[in-house]
Coordinates of C-alpha atoms in Angstrom, one line a residue:
M1 CA 88.4 70.6 91.4
S2 CA 91.8 71.5 90.0
A3 CA 93.2 68.0 89.5
V4 CA 93.6 68.4 85.8
L5 CA 96.0 71.3 86.1
P6 CA 98.9 69.9 88.3
Q7 CA 99.1 66.7 86.1
H8 CA 99.4 68.8 83.0
G9 CA 102.1 71.1 84.5
A10 CA 104.1 68.1 85.8
A11 CA 103.8 66.3 82.5
H12 CA 104.9 69.3 80.6
D13 CA 107.9 69.7 83.0
E14 CA 109.0 66.2 82.1
A15 CA 108.6 66.7 78.4
H16 CA 110.6 69.9 78.1
A17 CA 113.8 69.6 80.2
H18 CA 115.0 73.1 81.0
P19 CA 118.7 74.0 81.1
H20 CA 120.6 73.6 84.4
G21 CA 123.5 75.3 86.1
W22 CA 124.6 78.7 85.1
R23 CA 123.0 78.5 81.6
R24 CA 119.5 78.3 83.2
W25 CA 120.0 81.6 84.9
L26 CA 122.1 83.5 82.3
F27 CA 119.7 82.6 79.4
A28 CA 116.6 82.5 81.6
T29 CA 113.4 83.3 79.7
N30 CA 111.0 81.6 82.2
H31 CA 109.1 84.2 84.2
K32 CA 109.7 82.4 87.5
D33 CA 113.4 82.2 87.1
I34 CA 113.6 85.9 86.1
G35 CA 111.4 86.8 89.1
T36 CA 113.8 84.9 91.4
L37 CA 116.8 86.7 89.8
Y38 CA 115.1 90.1 90.4
L39 CA 114.3 89.2 94.1
L40 CA 117.9 87.9 94.8
F41 CA 119.4 91.0 93.1
S42 CA 117.1 93.4 95.0
F43 CA 118.0 91.7 98.4
T44 CA 121.7 92.0 97.6
M45 CA 121.2 95.7 96.8
L46 CA 119.1 96.1 100.0
M47 CA 122.1 94.8 102.0
V48 CA 124.5 97.2 100.2
G49 CA 122.2 100.1 100.8
G50 CA 121.7 98.9 104.3
V51 CA 125.5 98.9 105.0
L52 CA 125.6 102.5 103.8
A53 CA 122.7 103.4 106.1
L54 CA 124.5 101.9 109.1
L55 CA 127.7 103.8 108.2
I56 CA 125.5 107.0 108.2
R57 CA 124.0 106.1 111.6
L58 CA 127.4 105.1 113.0
E59 CA 128.7 108.6 112.2
L60 CA 125.6 110.2 113.8
F61 CA 125.7 108.1 116.9
Q62 CA 127.4 110.9 118.8
P63 CA 128.1 114.6 118.1
G64 CA 131.4 115.5 116.5
L65 CA 133.1 113.9 113.5
Q66 CA 133.9 110.3 114.5
F67 CA 134.6 108.1 111.5
V68 CA 134.1 109.9 108.2
N69 CA 134.6 113.4 106.8
P70 CA 131.5 115.3 105.6
Q71 CA 132.3 114.7 101.9
L72 CA 132.3 110.9 102.4
F73 CA 129.2 111.2 104.6
N74 CA 127.4 112.9 101.7
Q75 CA 128.5 110.2 99.3
F76 CA 127.0 107.7 101.7
T77 CA 123.6 109.5 101.9
T78 CA 123.5 109.9 98.1
M79 CA 124.4 106.3 97.3
H80 CA 122.1 105.0 100.0
G81 CA 119.2 106.7 98.4
L82 CA 119.9 105.8 94.8
I83 CA 120.7 102.1 95.7
M84 CA 117.6 101.7 97.8
V85 CA 115.2 103.3 95.3
F86 CA 116.6 102.0 92.0
G87 CA 118.4 98.9 93.2
A88 CA 116.3 97.4 96.0
I89 CA 112.6 98.5 96.1
M90 CA 111.8 98.8 92.4
P91 CA 113.5 95.5 91.3
A92 CA 111.9 93.7 94.1
F93 CA 108.4 94.7 92.9
V94 CA 109.4 93.8 89.3
G95 CA 110.4 90.4 90.7
F96 CA 107.0 89.9 92.3
A97 CA 105.4 91.0 89.0
N98 CA 107.4 88.4 87.1
W99 CA 106.5 85.6 89.4
M100 CA 102.9 86.4 90.1
V101 CA 101.3 88.2 87.2
P102 CA 101.4 85.2 84.8
L103 CA 100.3 82.9 87.6
Q104 CA 97.4 85.2 88.6
I105 CA 96.0 85.8 85.1
G106 CA 96.5 82.2 83.8
A107 CA 99.2 83.1 81.3
P108 CA 102.0 80.6 80.3
D109 CA 104.7 83.3 80.7
M110 CA 105.4 87.0 80.2
A111 CA 104.6 88.4 76.7
F112 CA 108.3 89.1 75.7
A113 CA 110.4 86.4 77.3
R114 CA 113.8 87.4 75.8
M115 CA 113.2 91.1 76.5
N116 CA 112.4 90.1 80.1
N117 CA 115.9 88.4 80.3
F118 CA 117.5 91.5 78.8
S119 CA 115.7 93.9 81.2
F120 CA 117.1 92.0 84.2
W121 CA 120.7 91.6 83.0
L122 CA 120.9 95.3 82.2
M123 CA 120.6 95.9 86.0
I124 CA 123.9 94.1 86.9
P125 CA 126.3 96.4 85.0
A126 CA 124.3 99.4 86.1
A127 CA 124.5 98.4 89.8
L128 CA 128.2 97.7 89.5
M129 CA 128.8 101.1 87.9
L130 CA 126.8 102.8 90.7
V131 CA 128.5 101.0 93.5
G132 CA 131.9 101.2 91.7
S133 CA 131.7 105.0 91.6
F134 CA 133.1 104.9 95.2
F135 CA 136.4 103.9 93.7
M136 CA 136.6 106.6 91.1
P137 CA 138.7 109.8 91.5
G138 CA 136.9 112.1 94.1
G139 CA 134.7 109.3 95.3
A140 CA 131.0 108.6 94.6
P141 CA 128.4 111.3 93.7
A142 CA 127.7 113.4 96.8
A143 CA 124.8 115.6 95.6
G144 CA 122.0 113.8 97.4
W145 CA 119.8 111.1 95.7
T146 CA 117.9 113.9 94.0
L147 CA 121.1 114.9 92.1
Y148 CA 120.3 118.7 92.3
A149 CA 122.2 121.1 90.1
P150 CA 124.5 123.0 90.6
L151 CA 126.1 120.4 92.9
T152 CA 126.0 117.8 90.1
L153 CA 127.8 120.2 87.8
Q154 CA 130.7 120.3 90.3
M155 CA 131.1 116.6 90.9
G156 CA 134.0 114.4 89.7
P157 CA 133.8 111.6 87.0
S158 CA 131.7 109.4 89.2
M159 CA 128.8 111.7 88.4
D160 CA 129.0 110.6 84.8
A161 CA 129.1 106.9 85.8
G162 CA 126.0 107.6 88.0
I163 CA 124.1 109.2 85.1
F164 CA 125.0 106.3 82.8
A165 CA 123.9 103.8 85.4
M166 CA 120.6 105.6 85.9
H167 CA 120.0 105.6 82.1
I168 CA 120.5 101.8 82.0
L169 CA 118.3 101.2 85.0
G170 CA 115.6 103.4 83.4
A171 CA 115.8 101.4 80.2
S172 CA 115.4 98.2 82.2
S173 CA 112.3 99.6 84.0
I174 CA 110.7 100.7 80.7
M175 CA 111.2 97.3 79.1
G176 CA 109.8 95.6 82.2
S177 CA 106.8 97.8 82.2
I178 CA 106.0 97.2 78.5
N179 CA 106.2 93.5 79.2
I180 CA 103.8 93.7 82.1
I181 CA 101.3 95.8 80.3
V182 CA 101.2 93.6 77.2
T183 CA 101.0 90.5 79.3
I184 CA 98.1 91.7 81.4
L185 CA 96.1 93.2 78.5
N186 CA 96.7 90.3 76.0
M187 CA 97.3 87.1 77.9
R188 CA 94.6 86.8 80.5
A189 CA 92.8 83.4 80.7
P190 CA 89.4 83.3 78.9
G191 CA 86.7 84.6 81.2
M192 CA 89.1 86.8 83.3
T193 CA 87.9 90.3 82.5
L194 CA 89.9 93.3 83.8
M195 CA 87.5 93.8 86.7
K196 CA 87.9 90.2 87.8
M197 CA 91.7 90.4 87.9
P198 CA 93.5 90.1 91.3
L199 CA 94.2 93.6 92.7
F200 CA 98.0 92.9 92.5
C201 CA 97.7 92.8 88.7
W202 CA 95.7 96.0 88.7
T203 CA 98.2 97.9 90.8
W204 CA 101.1 96.7 88.5
L205 CA 99.2 97.6 85.3
I206 CA 98.8 101.1 86.6
T207 CA 102.3 101.3 87.9
A208 CA 103.7 100.1 84.6
Y209 CA 102.0 103.0 82.8
L210 CA 103.4 105.4 85.4
L211 CA 106.9 104.0 84.8
I212 CA 106.6 104.5 81.0
A213 CA 105.4 108.0 81.5
V214 CA 108.1 109.2 84.0
M215 CA 111.3 107.3 83.4
P216 CA 112.0 109.3 80.2
V217 CA 111.6 112.5 82.2
L218 CA 114.3 111.5 84.6
A219 CA 116.4 110.5 81.6
G220 CA 115.9 114.0 80.2
A221 CA 116.9 115.7 83.4
I222 CA 120.1 113.7 83.9
T223 CA 121.0 114.1 80.1
M224 CA 120.7 117.8 80.5
T225 CA 123.0 117.6 83.5
L226 CA 125.5 115.6 81.4
T227 CA 125.5 118.1 78.6
D228 CA 125.9 121.0 81.1
R229 CA 128.9 119.1 82.5
H230 CA 130.7 118.3 79.2
F231 CA 129.1 120.0 76.2
G232 CA 128.9 123.6 77.0
T233 CA 125.1 123.8 77.5
A234 CA 123.7 125.9 80.3
F235 CA 120.3 124.3 81.2
F236 CA 121.1 124.6 84.9
Q237 CA 124.1 126.8 84.9
P238 CA 123.1 130.2 86.3
G239 CA 126.3 131.8 84.8
G240 CA 125.1 130.8 81.3
G241 CA 121.5 131.9 81.8
G242 CA 120.3 128.5 83.1
D243 CA 118.1 127.9 86.1
P244 CA 118.9 125.3 88.8
V245 CA 115.2 125.4 89.9
M246 CA 114.2 124.1 86.5
Y247 CA 116.1 120.9 87.3
Q248 CA 114.0 120.6 90.5
H249 CA 110.8 120.9 88.5
I250 CA 111.8 118.3 86.0
F251 CA 113.2 116.0 88.6
W252 CA 110.1 116.1 90.8
F253 CA 107.8 115.7 87.9
F254 CA 109.5 112.3 87.7
G255 CA 110.1 112.0 91.4
H256 CA 106.6 112.2 92.8
P257 CA 105.0 109.6 90.5
E258 CA 108.2 107.5 91.4
V259 CA 107.0 107.5 95.0
Y260 CA 103.8 105.9 94.0
I261 CA 105.6 103.5 91.7
M262 CA 107.2 102.2 94.9
I263 CA 104.0 102.0 96.9
L264 CA 101.1 101.0 94.5
P265 CA 102.4 97.4 94.0
A266 CA 102.7 97.2 97.8
F267 CA 99.0 98.1 98.0
G268 CA 98.3 95.3 95.6
I269 CA 100.2 92.8 97.8
I270 CA 98.4 93.9 100.9
S271 CA 95.0 93.7 99.1
Q272 CA 95.7 90.0 98.3
I273 CA 96.8 89.1 101.9
V274 CA 94.2 90.9 104.0
P275 CA 91.2 89.0 102.4
A276 CA 93.0 85.7 102.6
F277 CA 93.5 85.9 106.4
A278 CA 90.2 87.7 107.1
R279 CA 88.6 84.9 105.1
K280 CA 86.4 87.4 103.4
K281 CA 86.1 89.0 99.9
L282 CA 88.0 92.2 99.6
F283 CA 85.6 95.0 100.6
G284 CA 85.0 97.5 97.7
Y285 CA 87.1 95.9 94.9
T286 CA 85.9 98.4 92.3
S287 CA 86.6 101.4 94.5
M288 CA 90.1 100.0 95.1
V289 CA 90.8 99.9 91.4
Y290 CA 89.5 103.5 90.9
A291 CA 91.4 104.7 94.0
T292 CA 94.6 103.2 92.5
A293 CA 94.0 104.9 89.2
S294 CA 93.2 108.2 91.0
I295 CA 96.4 108.1 93.0
A296 CA 98.4 107.6 89.7
I297 CA 96.7 110.5 87.9
L298 CA 97.0 112.9 90.9
S299 CA 100.7 112.0 91.3
F300 CA 101.4 114.1 88.1
I301 CA 100.0 117.3 89.5
V302 CA 101.6 117.5 93.0
W303 CA 105.4 117.5 92.2
A304 CA 106.1 121.1 93.4
H305 CA 105.1 120.3 97.0
H306 CA 108.8 119.3 97.3
M307 CA 109.7 122.9 96.3
F308 CA 107.8 125.2 98.7
T309 CA 111.0 126.9 99.7
T310 CA 112.2 127.8 96.2
G311 CA 110.4 131.2 96.0
M312 CA 107.2 129.8 94.6
P313 CA 104.3 132.4 94.4
V314 CA 101.5 131.9 96.9
T315 CA 99.1 130.9 94.1
G316 CA 101.4 128.0 93.2
Q317 CA 101.8 127.1 96.9
L318 CA 98.1 126.9 97.3
F319 CA 97.5 124.8 94.2
F320 CA 100.2 122.2 95.1
M321 CA 99.1 122.2 98.8
Y322 CA 95.4 121.4 97.9
A323 CA 96.4 118.9 95.2
T324 CA 98.6 117.1 97.6
M325 CA 95.9 117.0 100.3
L326 CA 93.5 115.5 97.6
I327 CA 95.7 112.4 97.3
A328 CA 94.7 111.6 100.9
I329 CA 91.2 110.7 99.7
P330 CA 91.9 107.7 97.4
T331 CA 94.6 106.6 99.9
G332 CA 92.0 106.8 102.7
V333 CA 89.7 104.7 100.6
K334 CA 92.3 102.0 100.5
V335 CA 92.9 102.0 104.2
F336 CA 89.2 102.0 104.9
N337 CA 88.6 99.1 102.6
W338 CA 91.4 97.0 104.2
V339 CA 90.0 97.7 107.7
A340 CA 86.4 97.0 106.4
T341 CA 87.7 93.7 105.0
M342 CA 89.1 92.7 108.4
W343 CA 86.0 93.9 110.2
R344 CA 84.1 90.8 111.6
G345 CA 86.3 88.5 109.5
S346 CA 87.6 85.1 110.8
M347 CA 91.1 86.5 111.2
T348 CA 94.3 84.6 112.0
F349 CA 97.6 86.3 112.4
E350 CA 100.2 84.2 110.5
T351 CA 103.3 86.2 109.5
P352 CA 102.0 87.5 106.2
M353 CA 99.0 89.0 108.0
L354 CA 101.2 90.4 110.8
F355 CA 103.2 92.3 108.1
A356 CA 100.1 93.4 106.4
V357 CA 98.5 94.8 109.5
G358 CA 101.9 96.3 110.5
F359 CA 102.0 97.9 107.0
I360 CA 98.5 99.4 107.4
F361 CA 99.3 100.9 110.8
V362 CA 102.8 102.3 110.1
F363 CA 102.0 103.4 106.5
S364 CA 99.0 105.3 107.8
M365 CA 101.4 107.1 110.3
G366 CA 103.7 108.0 107.4
G367 CA 100.6 109.2 105.4
F368 CA 99.6 111.5 108.2
T369 CA 103.1 113.1 108.4
G370 CA 102.9 113.5 104.6
L371 CA 99.6 115.4 105.1
I372 CA 101.3 117.6 107.6
L373 CA 104.1 118.3 105.2
S374 CA 101.6 119.1 102.4
M375 CA 100.8 122.4 104.2
A376 CA 103.1 125.0 102.8
P377 CA 103.6 127.1 105.9
V378 CA 104.5 124.0 108.0
D379 CA 106.6 122.5 105.2
I380 CA 108.7 125.7 104.9
Q381 CA 109.7 125.2 108.6
L382 CA 110.3 121.4 108.2
Q383 CA 111.9 121.4 104.8
D384 CA 115.1 119.4 104.7
T385 CA 114.9 118.4 108.4
Y386 CA 114.8 115.0 109.9
Y387 CA 111.0 115.2 110.0
V388 CA 111.0 114.7 106.2
V389 CA 113.5 111.8 106.6
A390 CA 111.1 110.2 109.2
H391 CA 108.1 110.7 106.9
F392 CA 109.5 109.1 103.8
H393 CA 111.0 106.2 105.7
Y394 CA 107.7 105.5 107.3
V395 CA 106.2 105.3 103.8
L396 CA 109.0 103.5 102.0
V397 CA 110.5 101.2 104.7
A398 CA 107.3 100.4 106.7
G399 CA 105.4 100.8 103.4
S400 CA 107.2 99.2 100.5
L401 CA 109.6 96.9 102.4
F402 CA 107.0 95.5 104.9
A403 CA 104.7 94.8 102.0
L404 CA 107.5 93.0 100.2
F405 CA 108.2 90.9 103.3
A406 CA 104.5 90.1 103.6
G407 CA 104.5 89.0 100.0
V408 CA 107.5 86.7 100.5
Y409 CA 105.9 85.0 103.5
Y410 CA 102.5 84.7 101.6
W411 CA 103.8 83.4 98.3
G412 CA 107.1 82.0 99.3
P413 CA 105.6 78.5 100.0
K414 CA 104.2 78.5 96.4
W415 CA 107.6 79.5 95.0
T416 CA 109.8 77.1 97.0
G417 CA 107.4 74.3 97.9
T418 CA 108.6 74.7 101.5
M419 CA 106.8 76.3 104.5
Y420 CA 108.8 78.8 106.5
S421 CA 109.1 78.6 110.3
E422 CA 106.2 80.6 111.8
T423 CA 108.2 81.3 115.0
R424 CA 111.1 82.7 113.0
G425 CA 108.7 84.7 110.8
K426 CA 107.0 86.3 113.8
L427 CA 110.4 87.0 115.4
H428 CA 111.4 88.8 112.2
F429 CA 108.2 90.8 112.2
W430 CA 108.3 92.0 115.8
G431 CA 112.0 92.7 115.7
S432 CA 111.6 94.7 112.4
L433 CA 108.5 96.6 113.7
I434 CA 110.1 97.6 117.0
F435 CA 113.5 98.4 115.7
F436 CA 112.0 100.4 112.8
N437 CA 110.0 102.6 115.2
V438 CA 113.0 103.0 117.5
T439 CA 115.0 104.2 114.5
F440 CA 112.6 106.5 112.8
F441 CA 110.1 107.8 115.4
P442 CA 112.7 109.9 117.2
M443 CA 113.5 111.6 113.9
H444 CA 110.2 113.4 114.0
F445 CA 111.3 115.2 117.2
L446 CA 114.7 115.9 115.7
G447 CA 113.1 117.5 112.7
L448 CA 110.6 119.5 114.8
A449 CA 113.6 120.8 116.8
G450 CA 115.3 121.9 113.6
M451 CA 118.0 119.3 112.9
P452 CA 118.8 119.5 109.1
R453 CA 119.4 116.2 107.2
R454 CA 122.6 115.3 105.3
Y455 CA 124.8 116.9 108.0
A456 CA 127.6 114.7 109.4
D457 CA 127.7 116.6 112.7
Y458 CA 125.1 118.2 115.0
P459 CA 125.0 120.1 118.3
M460 CA 124.7 118.4 121.7
Q461 CA 121.0 119.0 122.2
F462 CA 120.2 116.4 119.4
A463 CA 122.5 113.7 120.9
D464 CA 120.1 111.5 122.7
F465 CA 117.6 110.9 119.9
N466 CA 120.4 110.4 117.4
A467 CA 122.0 107.7 119.7
L468 CA 118.6 106.0 120.0
A469 CA 118.0 106.1 116.2
S470 CA 121.5 104.6 115.6
V471 CA 120.9 101.7 118.0
G472 CA 117.5 101.0 116.3
A473 CA 119.1 101.1 112.9
F474 CA 121.6 98.4 113.8
G475 CA 118.9 96.3 115.3
F476 CA 116.7 96.7 112.2
G477 CA 119.7 95.8 109.9
L478 CA 120.4 92.6 111.9
M479 CA 116.8 91.5 111.7
Q480 CA 117.0 91.6 107.8
V481 CA 120.2 89.5 107.9
Y482 CA 118.3 87.1 110.3
F483 CA 115.4 87.0 107.7
F484 CA 117.7 85.9 104.9
L485 CA 119.7 83.4 106.9
F486 CA 116.9 81.8 109.0
V487 CA 113.8 82.3 106.9
V488 CA 114.7 82.6 103.2
L489 CA 117.7 80.2 102.9
P490 CA 115.9 77.3 104.6
M491 CA 112.9 77.8 102.3
M492 CA 115.2 77.9 99.2
R493 CA 117.0 74.7 100.4
G494 CA 113.7 72.9 101.2
Q495 CA 114.5 72.7 104.9
G496 CA 111.0 72.7 106.4
Q497 CA 107.6 71.3 106.0
P498 CA 106.5 70.7 102.4
A499 CA 104.0 73.3 101.4
P500 CA 100.5 72.2 100.5
Q501 CA 99.0 73.4 97.2
R502 CA 96.9 75.9 99.1
P503 CA 98.7 76.8 102.4
W504 CA 96.3 79.5 103.4
D505 CA 92.6 78.7 104.0
G506 CA 91.2 81.9 102.7
A507 CA 93.6 82.4 99.7
E508 CA 91.9 82.8 96.4
G509 CA 93.3 83.1 92.9
L510 CA 94.8 81.0 90.1
E511 CA 98.2 80.8 91.7
W512 CA 96.8 78.4 94.3
E513 CA 95.5 76.1 91.5
V514 CA 99.0 74.9 90.6
P515 CA 101.2 72.6 92.8
S516 CA 103.7 73.8 95.3
P517 CA 106.4 74.5 94.2
A518 CA 104.9 76.0 91.1
P519 CA 106.1 73.8 88.1
F520 CA 108.6 75.3 85.6
H521 CA 105.8 75.6 83.0
T522 CA 102.3 76.5 84.0
F523 CA 99.0 77.1 82.1
E524 CA 100.3 75.7 78.8
T525 CA 96.7 75.5 77.9
P526 CA 94.6 78.4 79.2
P527 CA 92.7 77.4 82.4
R528 CA 88.9 77.3 82.3
L529 CA 87.6 79.6 85.0
D530 CA 84.6 79.6 87.3
A531 CA 82.3 82.7 87.4
T532 CA 84.5 84.5 89.9
A533 CA 87.7 83.9 87.8
T534 CA 89.5 82.7 90.9
R535 CA 89.4 78.9 90.5
V536 CA 89.9 76.5 87.7
V537 CA 86.9 74.4 86.6
G538 CA 88.1 70.8 86.4

């Protein structure tokens, strides 16, 4: 059925030799190479952020100051957050978009290949500047990843380096988003209407619009911080008539859509995997598209639920409380549709499906704790406690990260041409799931008991749950090292069974119409699609 396509891709590969060695990567304009660079970069940053997390948990293993002073501890918490959000999770999803969007829509490449290269390479100096701030006078920024004034106005020179790094990372995100939007809107194969696109492309299209809308808002907030620090302005300086709470409003107007920027592409990945292993069409495709768009739109009107303790009038509290609860509806639609897709399907539980089911279960738990925090009276009690830490790690680690793992196992054979070891994949899943819950579930109880976050020390009554969380964190970290050494590296080196063109029975989509590994150039001539826009007509 798809015999025409592989021959064409292979022939084209022979005709146009691509550069080898360091030039291939430095001057990369091929979407697959740039996707690979993004994924390797994000995993490196995941390891850096993970080391900082383990240093935090090491200090919190027992009461009393063991290894670091409170100032250094706050540098660790700040940099852990910034690195994980801007260096690990976001670039990983951009890597997936680079690899999969052109393959899924039948495009030969991304729309702006050189800009794609530039948007990746901007991230390297930004990351070096961010991590290098530890070695500046006074150490790294220690104001929390939210960079609240007035703390940011009192930091040393590393704060300026952090602001500059965030600007560069923001510019990279905006360029990547423009590229994704233009590619999806202009380069789909003939016959692939928007409502026939794979859901991963839909979630990224909406995410890209979100990024373009909110990254300039973050840029504005940190630029105002910079001018307050050096140019005599008083946006957030109370002494000059400024208002630190204004910073919170501006930051969270960026920050809440940012949360959905980190989860919508994850929804897209799960929406590809669940139908493949249930061997059924995705239940309610249209409602999934509308639910994704609804979440994106609602994300702009809920920002101040992070600010219930700032003296907001009751009317404001009620508005943001109800608006936040409203987001549970489209999110519930998604969970219902995934479960309905699995219902009475011919399910098998290979590693991608395990991670997808694990995602649905644990993400739903994180969603419920978010619903609890949406209630203003409850949130006022739990604000800045470990309950909040537990909530957002359930959403972002068991949400974004588990979806990324699921995607690597699902599409990895197509990328590398090599099947992973199913035994090792399952060990990685069960180890990650168990250690994740051992780490973060006790934090709910710590938060309910009143333990505040970002403190380097705590009284004796919190000792047992903290010790348990620290043990879990080290186990979880080791599982990710295991994943790289024993799953990813063997696939990259070709140490395993050769992957068939379509390794999963129920998988649909154009990406399964090209050989494994995907040739350097694909879809030089647009594929001719069948009525469902999921297969090539030979």
